[in-house]
Coordinates of C-alpha atoms in Angstrom, one line a residue:
Chain K
X1 CA 182.3 68.4 85.3
X2 CA 179.5 66.1 86.3
X3 CA 181.1 65.7 89.8
X4 CA 181.3 69.5 90.1
X5 CA 177.7 69.9 89.1
X6 CA 176.6 67.2 91.6
X7 CA 178.5 68.9 94.4
X8 CA 177.5 72.4 93.6
X9 CA 174.1 72.2 91.8
X10 CA 172.2 73.7 94.9
X11 CA 174.5 76.6 95.1
X12 CA 174.1 77.1 91.2
X13 CA 170.3 77.2 91.6
X14 CA 170.7 79.8 94.4
X15 CA 173.0 81.9 92.4
X16 CA 170.6 81.7 89.5
X17 CA 167.9 83.0 91.7
X18 CA 170.2 85.9 92.8
X19 CA 171.1 86.6 89.2
X20 CA 167.4 86.7 88.1
X21 CA 166.5 89.0 90.9
X22 CA 169.2 91.5 90.1
X23 CA 169.1 91.0 86.3
X24 CA 165.3 91.0 85.7
X25 CA 164.4 93.7 88.1
X26 CA 167.4 95.8 86.9
X27 CA 166.4 95.3 83.2
X28 CA 162.8 96.3 84.0
X29 CA 164.1 99.5 85.8
X30 CA 166.4 100.3 83.0
X31 CA 163.5 100.2 80.6
X32 CA 161.1 102.1 82.9
X33 CA 163.6 104.8 83.6
X34 CA 164.4 104.9 79.9
X35 CA 160.8 105.5 78.9
X36 CA 160.3 108.1 81.6
X37 CA 163.6 109.6 80.7
X38 CA 162.5 110.1 77.1
X39 CA 159.4 111.9 78.3
X40 CA 161.4 114.0 80.7
X41 CA 163.9 114.9 78.0
X42 CA 161.0 116.0 75.8
X43 CA 159.6 118.3 78.5
X44 CA 163.0 119.8 79.4
X45 CA 163.6 120.5 75.7
X46 CA 160.6 122.8 75.8
X47 CA 160.8 124.0 79.4
X48 CA 164.1 123.5 81.3
X49 CA 162.5 124.9 84.4
X50 CA 160.7 121.7 84.9
X51 CA 163.9 119.6 85.2
X52 CA 163.6 119.0 89.0
X53 CA 160.0 117.8 88.9
X54 CA 160.3 115.6 85.9
X55 CA 163.6 114.1 87.2
X56 CA 161.8 112.9 90.3
X57 CA 159.2 111.2 88.2
X58 CA 161.9 109.6 86.0
X59 CA 163.6 108.1 89.0
X60 CA 160.5 106.3 90.3
X61 CA 160.9 103.1 88.1
X62 CA 164.5 102.8 89.3
X63 CA 163.5 101.3 92.7
X64 CA 162.8 97.9 91.3
X65 CA 166.4 97.5 90.4
X66 CA 167.4 98.4 93.9
X67 CA 164.9 95.9 95.3
X68 CA 166.4 93.2 93.0
X69 CA 169.9 94.1 94.3
X70 CA 168.8 93.8 97.9
X71 CA 167.3 90.3 97.3
X72 CA 170.3 89.2 95.3
X73 CA 172.7 90.4 98.0
X74 CA 170.7 88.6 100.8
X75 CA 170.5 85.5 98.8
X76 CA 174.2 85.4 98.1
X77 CA 175.2 86.1 101.7
X78 CA 172.8 83.5 103.1
X79 CA 174.0 80.8 100.7
X80 CA 177.6 81.5 101.5
X81 CA 178.6 82.7 98.0
X82 CA 179.8 86.0 99.6
X83 CA 181.4 84.4 102.7
X84 CA 182.6 81.0 103.7
X85 CA 181.5 78.7 101.0
X86 CA 179.4 75.7 102.0
X87 CA 177.8 73.7 99.1
X88 CA 173.9 73.7 99.2
X89 CA 171.7 70.8 98.6
X90 CA 169.8 70.8 95.4
X91 CA 166.5 71.2 97.3
X92 CA 167.7 74.1 99.3
X93 CA 169.2 75.7 96.2
X94 CA 165.8 75.5 94.5
X95 CA 164.2 77.1 97.5
X96 CA 166.5 80.0 97.3
X97 CA 165.7 80.2 93.6
X98 CA 162.0 80.3 94.2
X99 CA 162.4 82.9 96.9
X100 CA 164.1 85.3 94.4
X101 CA 161.5 84.8 91.7
X102 CA 158.8 87.3 93.1
X103 CA 161.0 90.3 92.9
X104 CA 162.6 89.1 89.6
X105 CA 159.2 88.8 87.8
X106 CA 157.2 91.5 89.5
X107 CA 160.2 93.8 89.5
X108 CA 160.6 93.5 85.7
X109 CA 157.0 94.1 84.8
X110 CA 156.2 96.7 87.4
X111 CA 159.2 98.8 86.5
X112 CA 158.1 98.9 82.8
X113 CA 154.6 99.7 83.8
X114 CA 155.7 102.4 86.2
X115 CA 157.9 103.8 83.5
X116 CA 154.9 104.3 81.2
X117 CA 152.8 105.7 84.1
X118 CA 155.7 108.1 84.9
X119 CA 155.9 109.2 81.3
X120 CA 152.2 110.0 81.3
X121 CA 152.6 111.8 84.6
X122 CA 155.4 113.8 83.1
X123 CA 153.0 114.9 80.4
X124 CA 150.7 116.2 83.2
X125 CA 153.5 118.1 84.8
X126 CA 154.4 119.6 81.4
X127 CA 150.8 121.0 81.1
X128 CA 150.1 121.6 84.7
X129 CA 153.2 121.9 87.0
X130 CA 151.0 122.7 89.9
X131 CA 149.5 119.2 89.7
X132 CA 152.9 117.5 90.4
X133 CA 151.8 115.9 93.7
X134 CA 148.8 114.3 92.1
X135 CA 150.8 113.3 88.9
X136 CA 153.2 111.5 91.2
X137 CA 150.5 109.3 92.8
X138 CA 149.9 107.4 89.6
X139 CA 153.4 105.8 89.1
X140 CA 153.7 105.4 92.8
X141 CA 150.6 103.1 92.8
X142 CA 152.5 100.7 90.6
X143 CA 155.3 100.6 93.2
X144 CA 152.9 98.8 95.6
X145 CA 153.3 95.5 93.7
X146 CA 157.0 95.8 93.5
X147 CA 157.0 96.2 97.4
X148 CA 154.7 93.2 97.8
X149 CA 157.1 91.1 95.7
X150 CA 160.1 92.4 97.7
X151 CA 158.3 91.6 101.0
X152 CA 157.6 88.0 99.8
X153 CA 161.1 87.5 98.6
X154 CA 162.6 88.7 101.9
X155 CA 160.2 86.5 103.9
X156 CA 161.0 83.5 101.7
X157 CA 164.7 84.1 101.9
X158 CA 164.4 84.3 105.7
X159 CA 162.6 81.1 105.9
X160 CA 164.8 79.3 103.4
X161 CA 167.6 78.9 105.9
X162 CA 165.3 76.9 108.1
X163 CA 164.1 74.6 105.4
X164 CA 165.5 71.1 105.9
X165 CA 166.6 69.1 102.9
Chain D
X1 CA 163.1 112.1 40.5
X2 CA 163.0 110.9 44.1
X3 CA 161.9 107.3 44.2
X4 CA 159.4 107.9 47.0
X5 CA 157.2 110.1 44.7
X6 CA 156.5 106.9 42.7
X7 CA 155.4 104.8 45.7
X8 CA 151.6 104.6 45.9
X9 CA 151.8 103.5 49.5
X10 CA 154.5 105.2 51.7
X11 CA 153.6 103.6 55.0
X12 CA 154.6 100.1 56.2
X13 CA 153.2 98.2 59.2
X14 CA 156.4 98.5 61.2
X15 CA 156.8 102.2 60.8
X16 CA 155.0 103.4 63.9
X17 CA 155.2 100.9 66.8
X18 CA 153.3 102.0 69.9
X19 CA 156.4 102.3 72.1
X20 CA 157.8 105.2 70.1
X21 CA 157.3 109.0 70.5
X22 CA 157.5 109.1 74.3
X23 CA 159.8 112.1 74.2
X24 CA 158.0 113.7 71.3
X25 CA 154.6 113.4 73.0
X26 CA 156.0 114.9 76.2
X27 CA 157.5 117.8 74.2
X28 CA 154.1 118.3 72.5
X29 CA 152.4 118.3 75.9
X30 CA 154.6 121.2 76.9
X31 CA 154.1 122.9 73.5
X32 CA 150.3 122.6 73.9
X33 CA 150.6 125.2 76.6
X34 CA 151.3 127.7 73.8
X35 CA 148.1 127.0 71.9
X36 CA 145.4 129.6 72.1
X37 CA 142.6 128.5 74.5
X38 CA 139.0 129.6 74.1
X39 CA 139.8 132.2 76.7
X40 CA 142.8 133.4 74.8
X41 CA 140.8 133.7 71.6
X42 CA 138.2 135.8 73.5
X43 CA 141.0 138.1 74.7
X44 CA 142.2 138.3 71.2
X45 CA 138.7 139.2 70.1
X46 CA 138.5 141.8 72.8
X47 CA 141.5 143.7 71.4
X48 CA 140.5 147.1 70.3
X49 CA 142.6 147.3 67.1
X50 CA 144.3 145.1 64.6
X51 CA 147.6 146.2 65.9
X52 CA 146.7 145.2 69.5
X53 CA 145.7 141.7 68.1
X54 CA 149.2 141.5 66.5
X55 CA 150.8 142.5 69.7
X56 CA 148.8 139.9 71.6
X57 CA 150.0 137.2 69.1
X58 CA 153.6 138.3 69.3
X59 CA 153.4 138.1 73.1
X60 CA 152.2 134.5 72.7
X61 CA 155.3 133.7 70.6
X62 CA 153.9 134.2 67.1
X63 CA 156.0 135.6 64.2
X64 CA 159.3 137.4 64.7
X65 CA 158.2 141.0 64.0
X66 CA 155.1 143.1 64.0
X67 CA 155.6 144.2 60.4
X68 CA 154.1 140.9 59.0
X69 CA 150.8 140.6 57.2
X70 CA 148.3 138.2 58.6
X71 CA 149.0 135.7 55.8
X72 CA 152.8 135.9 56.6
X73 CA 152.2 135.4 60.2
X74 CA 150.0 132.3 59.5
X75 CA 152.6 131.0 57.1
X76 CA 155.3 131.4 59.7
X77 CA 153.2 129.6 62.3
X78 CA 152.7 126.7 59.8
X79 CA 156.4 126.5 59.1
X80 CA 157.2 126.5 62.8
X81 CA 154.7 123.6 63.3
X82 CA 156.3 121.6 60.5
X83 CA 159.9 122.4 61.8
X84 CA 158.7 121.1 65.2
X85 CA 157.4 117.9 63.6
X86 CA 160.7 117.4 61.7
X87 CA 162.6 117.9 64.9
X88 CA 160.5 115.2 66.6
X89 CA 160.3 112.7 63.8
X90 CA 162.8 111.1 61.5
X91 CA 162.4 111.2 57.7
X92 CA 160.5 107.9 57.6
X93 CA 158.2 108.9 60.4
X94 CA 157.5 112.2 58.7
X95 CA 155.7 110.3 55.9
X96 CA 152.9 109.8 58.4
X97 CA 152.1 113.5 58.1
X98 CA 151.9 113.3 54.3
X99 CA 148.2 113.0 54.8
X100 CA 148.1 116.7 55.8
X101 CA 150.4 117.8 52.9
X102 CA 148.7 116.0 50.0
X103 CA 146.1 118.9 49.7
X104 CA 149.0 121.3 49.1
X105 CA 150.3 119.1 46.3
X106 CA 146.9 119.0 44.6
X107 CA 146.5 122.7 45.1
X108 CA 149.8 123.3 43.4
X109 CA 148.8 121.0 40.6
X110 CA 145.6 123.0 40.0
X111 CA 147.6 126.2 39.9
X112 CA 150.2 124.8 37.6
X113 CA 147.6 123.5 35.1
X114 CA 145.7 126.7 35.1
X115 CA 148.8 128.8 34.7
X116 CA 149.8 126.7 31.7
X117 CA 146.3 127.2 30.2
X118 CA 146.3 131.0 30.6
X119 CA 150.0 131.2 29.9
X120 CA 150.5 133.6 32.7
X121 CA 152.2 133.3 36.0
X122 CA 150.5 134.6 39.1
X123 CA 152.7 135.5 42.1
X124 CA 152.2 133.9 45.6
X125 CA 149.7 131.3 44.6
X126 CA 151.9 128.2 45.2
X127 CA 152.2 126.7 48.6
X128 CA 155.5 125.2 49.7
X129 CA 154.6 122.8 52.4
X130 CA 153.6 119.9 50.2
X131 CA 155.4 116.5 49.6
X132 CA 156.4 117.3 46.0
X133 CA 158.5 120.3 45.0
X134 CA 156.6 123.0 43.3
X135 CA 159.1 123.0 40.5
X136 CA 158.4 119.4 39.7
X137 CA 154.7 120.0 39.4
X138 CA 155.2 123.1 37.4
X139 CA 157.5 121.3 34.9
X140 CA 155.0 118.4 34.5
X141 CA 152.2 120.9 33.7
X142 CA 154.3 122.9 31.2
X143 CA 155.6 119.7 29.5
X144 CA 152.2 118.0 29.7
X145 CA 154.1 115.0 31.0
X146 CA 152.9 113.8 34.3
X147 CA 154.8 110.5 34.8
X148 CA 157.3 112.1 37.3
X149 CA 154.2 112.6 39.6
X150 CA 153.1 109.9 42.0
X151 CA 150.6 107.4 40.6
X152 CA 147.7 109.0 42.6
X153 CA 148.2 112.3 40.9
X154 CA 149.2 111.2 37.4
X155 CA 145.8 110.2 36.0
X156 CA 143.8 113.1 37.4
X157 CA 146.5 115.6 36.3
X158 CA 146.2 114.4 32.7
X159 CA 142.4 114.3 32.8
X160 CA 142.0 117.7 34.4
X161 CA 144.5 119.2 31.9
X162 CA 142.7 117.7 29.0
X163 CA 139.3 118.9 30.2
X164 CA 140.5 122.5 30.8
X165 CA 142.3 122.7 27.4
X166 CA 139.4 121.1 25.5
X167 CA 136.4 122.8 27.2
X168 CA 137.9 125.7 29.2
X169 CA 135.7 124.5 32.1
X170 CA 138.0 125.4 35.1
X171 CA 135.3 124.3 37.6
X172 CA 135.3 120.7 36.2
X173 CA 139.1 120.8 36.3
X174 CA 138.9 121.7 40.0
X175 CA 136.3 119.0 40.6
X176 CA 138.5 116.3 39.0
X177 CA 141.6 117.3 41.0
X178 CA 139.7 117.8 44.3
X179 CA 138.2 114.4 44.0
X180 CA 141.5 112.7 43.3
X181 CA 143.0 114.6 46.3
X182 CA 140.3 113.3 48.6
X183 CA 140.6 109.8 47.2
X184 CA 144.4 109.9 47.8
X185 CA 144.0 111.3 51.3
X186 CA 141.3 108.7 52.1
X187 CA 143.4 105.8 50.9
X188 CA 146.5 106.8 52.7
X189 CA 144.5 107.6 55.8
X190 CA 143.0 104.2 55.9
X191 CA 146.4 102.5 55.2
X192 CA 148.0 104.1 58.2
X193 CA 145.9 101.9 60.6
X194 CA 145.9 104.9 63.0
X195 CA 142.5 105.4 64.4
X196 CA 142.8 109.2 64.7
X197 CA 143.9 109.5 61.1
X198 CA 141.2 107.1 59.9
X199 CA 138.6 109.2 61.7
X200 CA 140.1 112.4 60.3
X201 CA 140.0 111.2 56.6
X202 CA 136.5 109.8 57.1
X203 CA 135.3 113.2 58.3
X204 CA 137.1 115.1 55.7
X205 CA 135.6 113.0 52.8
X206 CA 132.2 113.0 54.3
X207 CA 132.2 116.8 54.9
X208 CA 133.5 117.3 51.3
X209 CA 130.6 115.1 49.9
X210 CA 128.0 117.0 52.0
X211 CA 129.4 120.3 50.8
X212 CA 129.3 119.2 47.2
X213 CA 125.7 117.9 47.6
X214 CA 124.5 121.2 49.0
X215 CA 126.2 123.3 46.4
X216 CA 125.3 121.0 43.5
X217 CA 121.7 120.9 44.7
X218 CA 121.5 124.7 44.7
X219 CA 123.2 124.9 41.3
X220 CA 121.0 122.2 39.9
X221 CA 124.0 120.1 38.6
X222 CA 123.3 117.0 36.5
X223 CA 124.0 113.4 37.6
X224 CA 127.3 113.2 35.5
X225 CA 128.7 116.0 37.6
X226 CA 127.7 114.4 40.9
X227 CA 129.2 111.1 39.9
X228 CA 132.4 112.9 39.0
X229 CA 132.5 114.9 42.2
X230 CA 131.5 112.6 45.1
X231 CA 134.1 110.6 46.9
X232 CA 133.3 107.1 48.3
X233 CA 133.8 106.8 52.1
X234 CA 132.4 104.4 54.7
X235 CA 130.0 106.8 56.5
X236 CA 128.3 108.2 53.4
X237 CA 126.5 106.2 50.7
X238 CA 127.4 108.1 47.5
X239 CA 124.4 106.5 45.6
X240 CA 122.0 107.6 48.2
X241 CA 123.5 111.1 48.5
X242 CA 123.3 111.5 44.7
X243 CA 119.6 110.5 44.8
X244 CA 119.0 112.9 47.7
X245 CA 120.8 115.7 45.9
X246 CA 118.6 115.3 42.8
X247 CA 115.5 115.4 45.0
X248 CA 116.3 118.6 46.7
X249 CA 117.8 120.1 50.0
X250 CA 115.1 118.4 52.2
X251 CA 116.1 115.0 50.8
X252 CA 119.7 115.7 51.6
X253 CA 118.8 116.6 55.2
X254 CA 116.6 113.6 55.4
X255 CA 119.5 111.4 54.3
X256 CA 121.9 113.0 56.7
X257 CA 119.5 112.2 59.6
X258 CA 120.2 108.5 58.8
X259 CA 123.9 109.0 59.1
X260 CA 126.3 110.0 61.9
X261 CA 126.2 113.6 60.6
X262 CA 122.6 114.2 61.6
X263 CA 123.5 117.3 63.5
X264 CA 125.1 118.8 60.4
X265 CA 121.7 119.7 59.0
X266 CA 121.2 122.6 61.5
X267 CA 124.5 124.1 60.5
X268 CA 123.9 123.7 56.8
X269 CA 120.6 125.5 57.1
X270 CA 122.3 128.3 59.0
X271 CA 125.0 129.2 56.4
X272 CA 128.0 127.7 54.6
X273 CA 130.3 129.3 57.2
X274 CA 128.3 127.6 60.0
X275 CA 128.8 124.3 58.3
X276 CA 132.5 124.8 58.0
X277 CA 132.6 125.6 61.6
X278 CA 130.6 122.5 62.4
X279 CA 133.2 120.4 60.4
X280 CA 136.1 121.9 62.3
X281 CA 134.5 121.6 65.7
X282 CA 133.7 117.9 64.9
X283 CA 137.3 117.4 64.0
X284 CA 138.4 119.0 67.3
X285 CA 136.0 116.6 69.1
X286 CA 137.6 113.7 67.3
X287 CA 141.2 114.7 68.3
X288 CA 140.5 115.9 71.9
X289 CA 141.1 112.4 73.4
X290 CA 144.7 112.7 72.3
X291 CA 145.3 115.2 75.0
X292 CA 145.3 112.3 77.4
X293 CA 147.4 109.9 75.3
X294 CA 151.0 109.7 76.5
X295 CA 152.4 107.5 73.6
X296 CA 152.2 107.0 69.8
X297 CA 152.2 109.5 67.0
X298 CA 148.6 110.4 67.4
X299 CA 149.1 113.3 69.8
X300 CA 151.5 114.8 67.3
X301 CA 149.0 114.6 64.5
X302 CA 146.4 116.1 66.9
X303 CA 148.8 119.0 67.6
X304 CA 149.1 119.6 63.8
X305 CA 145.4 119.6 63.4
X306 CA 144.8 121.8 66.4
X307 CA 147.4 124.3 65.2
X308 CA 145.7 124.5 61.8
X309 CA 142.4 125.0 63.6
X310 CA 143.8 127.7 65.8
X311 CA 145.2 129.5 62.6
X312 CA 141.8 129.4 61.1
X313 CA 140.4 131.2 64.2
X314 CA 143.2 133.7 64.2
X315 CA 142.7 134.4 60.5
X316 CA 139.0 135.0 61.1
X317 CA 139.7 137.4 64.0
X318 CA 142.4 139.3 62.1
X319 CA 140.2 139.6 59.0
X320 CA 137.4 140.9 61.2
X321 CA 139.6 143.5 62.8
X322 CA 141.1 144.6 59.4
X323 CA 137.6 144.9 57.8
X324 CA 135.8 146.3 60.9
X325 CA 133.3 143.4 60.9
X326 CA 130.8 143.3 63.7
X327 CA 132.0 141.2 66.7
X328 CA 129.0 138.9 66.5
X329 CA 129.7 138.1 62.9
X330 CA 133.3 137.2 63.8
X331 CA 132.3 135.2 66.9
X332 CA 129.9 133.0 65.0
X333 CA 132.7 131.8 62.8
X334 CA 135.2 131.1 65.6
X335 CA 136.2 127.4 66.1
X336 CA 136.4 125.6 69.4
X337 CA 139.9 125.3 70.7
X338 CA 141.8 122.1 71.3
X339 CA 143.1 123.2 74.7

C-alpha cells in the first residue's frame, strides 16, 4: 500500500483536483439550479405561460457545473488518467490540484449566489414579464466570477505541463 | 383537545430558516399581480353602480358568482387567501400566521361569553378563520370552564365572564378581552423574531393604545379603566400615555410628538376614520419593502396583510355605492395599495 502511494501520490493529487473541480462546481450548480427551480415552479404554478422565461433563468446557475467538468476533463487527460498512464511526481500532482481549485471554489459559491439572484429575477419576471432582459442581467453578473475562475484554472492547467519537478 | 392549544409558545427557532419559501415567494410574486392597485381602486370607484363594482371585482377574479353580498364576497376572498397560504406552507409553518388569526379567536370568545350572558344565540356573528374551533370556545363559555383554551386566553376569559355576570358591564368585558388579545399578539409577534411581524405587532398595539387614549379622554374614563385597557409596547410608554390622557387631548398630541407616531396627531384631529386610515397606511409602508424580498416567509405575511388592506378598501367602496355616499367621503377613507 505504501509502495503504491509512493509511486502514485502525484497522480492521486491530480485526480483529487479533478474530483474537486467537478464535484464542488457541480454541487454548487445543483444547489443554484434547485433554488432557482423552486422559484420557477412557484411562478409556473400561478402562470404556466411564463415557463419559457423562467426556465432560462433557472438554467443560468448550471454553467458552473459545466465549467467544473471541462477543467476535470482537461486535468485527467493531461495527467494521463484518461490515456496512457504515466505516474506523476508529487510536486506536479500538487500543481494540478492547485490548478483545479479556482473553479472548484469559485464555481461552488458563485453557483449558489447565482441561484439566489436567479430566484429573485424570477420574481421580477413573475410581476413584470416585459422586464425579462433586465432581470436576466443580475444573475449573469455573478457568472463573471465563475468565468474568471475557469480562465485561471485553464491557464494554470496549460502551464502545469511545463512545470519541472 | 388538541395539544397545540395548550402551548403558550408555538414557534421555535428552527421553524423558519431563511433558505425556505423560494417557491412560495415566487408564487406570491405572481399572485401580487391580482391585487388591486391604486389605479384599479380608482377604476372601481368610478363604476356608476354597485352592480358595476361587483362585475369589476368578478373580472379581477373575485368570488364565484354575482349573487353574493359584499360580506360574502369578502369572506370568500379571505378564505381564498388562507387556502393559498395553506398550499404554500406546511402545518408547522402555518403557525407563523396565527398572529393574524388570534384576533378571530378573541372575537369569538367575546361573542360566546355574551351569548351565554343573554342566553340567546345570534346568527352569523362567529368567525371561522381562527386557530381554535368555534365549538370549543362556545362550549367553554357555556360550561364556564376555560381550561381547554390556551393559557393566554384562559385567564382573561374567566375574568371577562365574571365581570359581565357580576356587573353587566359589556364594555369592560370587551376591554379585558381586547387587552388580552393584544398582549397575546404582541408576545407571539416578538417571539417570531421576524422583523416584519415585530413591526406589525408594535404598530398594532401602539395604534390600539392611541385609540383607547383618545376615546377614554373624550369619555372622561378613570385611571382604573385606563390601567386595565392599555397594552405595554416598546414604542409607547403606558404611564406617560395614562398621564397625558388624564390631562386632555392636547397632552396626548404633545406626548405623541415625542414618539415615532408624531404624524398621527393630524389624522386624529381630522376624524376617527382618518386615524384608522393612517394606521393602515403606516402598516402598508411597513410591509412595502417585502415586494423586493425574494426569500423568507415575510413576503407571504406581507401578502396576507396587503389582501386584508385591499378588502377594507373594497368594503368601503361597496358600502359607499350601496348607501349612495358622496365620492369624496368614500375617497377620504380609501387605504393606500400595496402594489
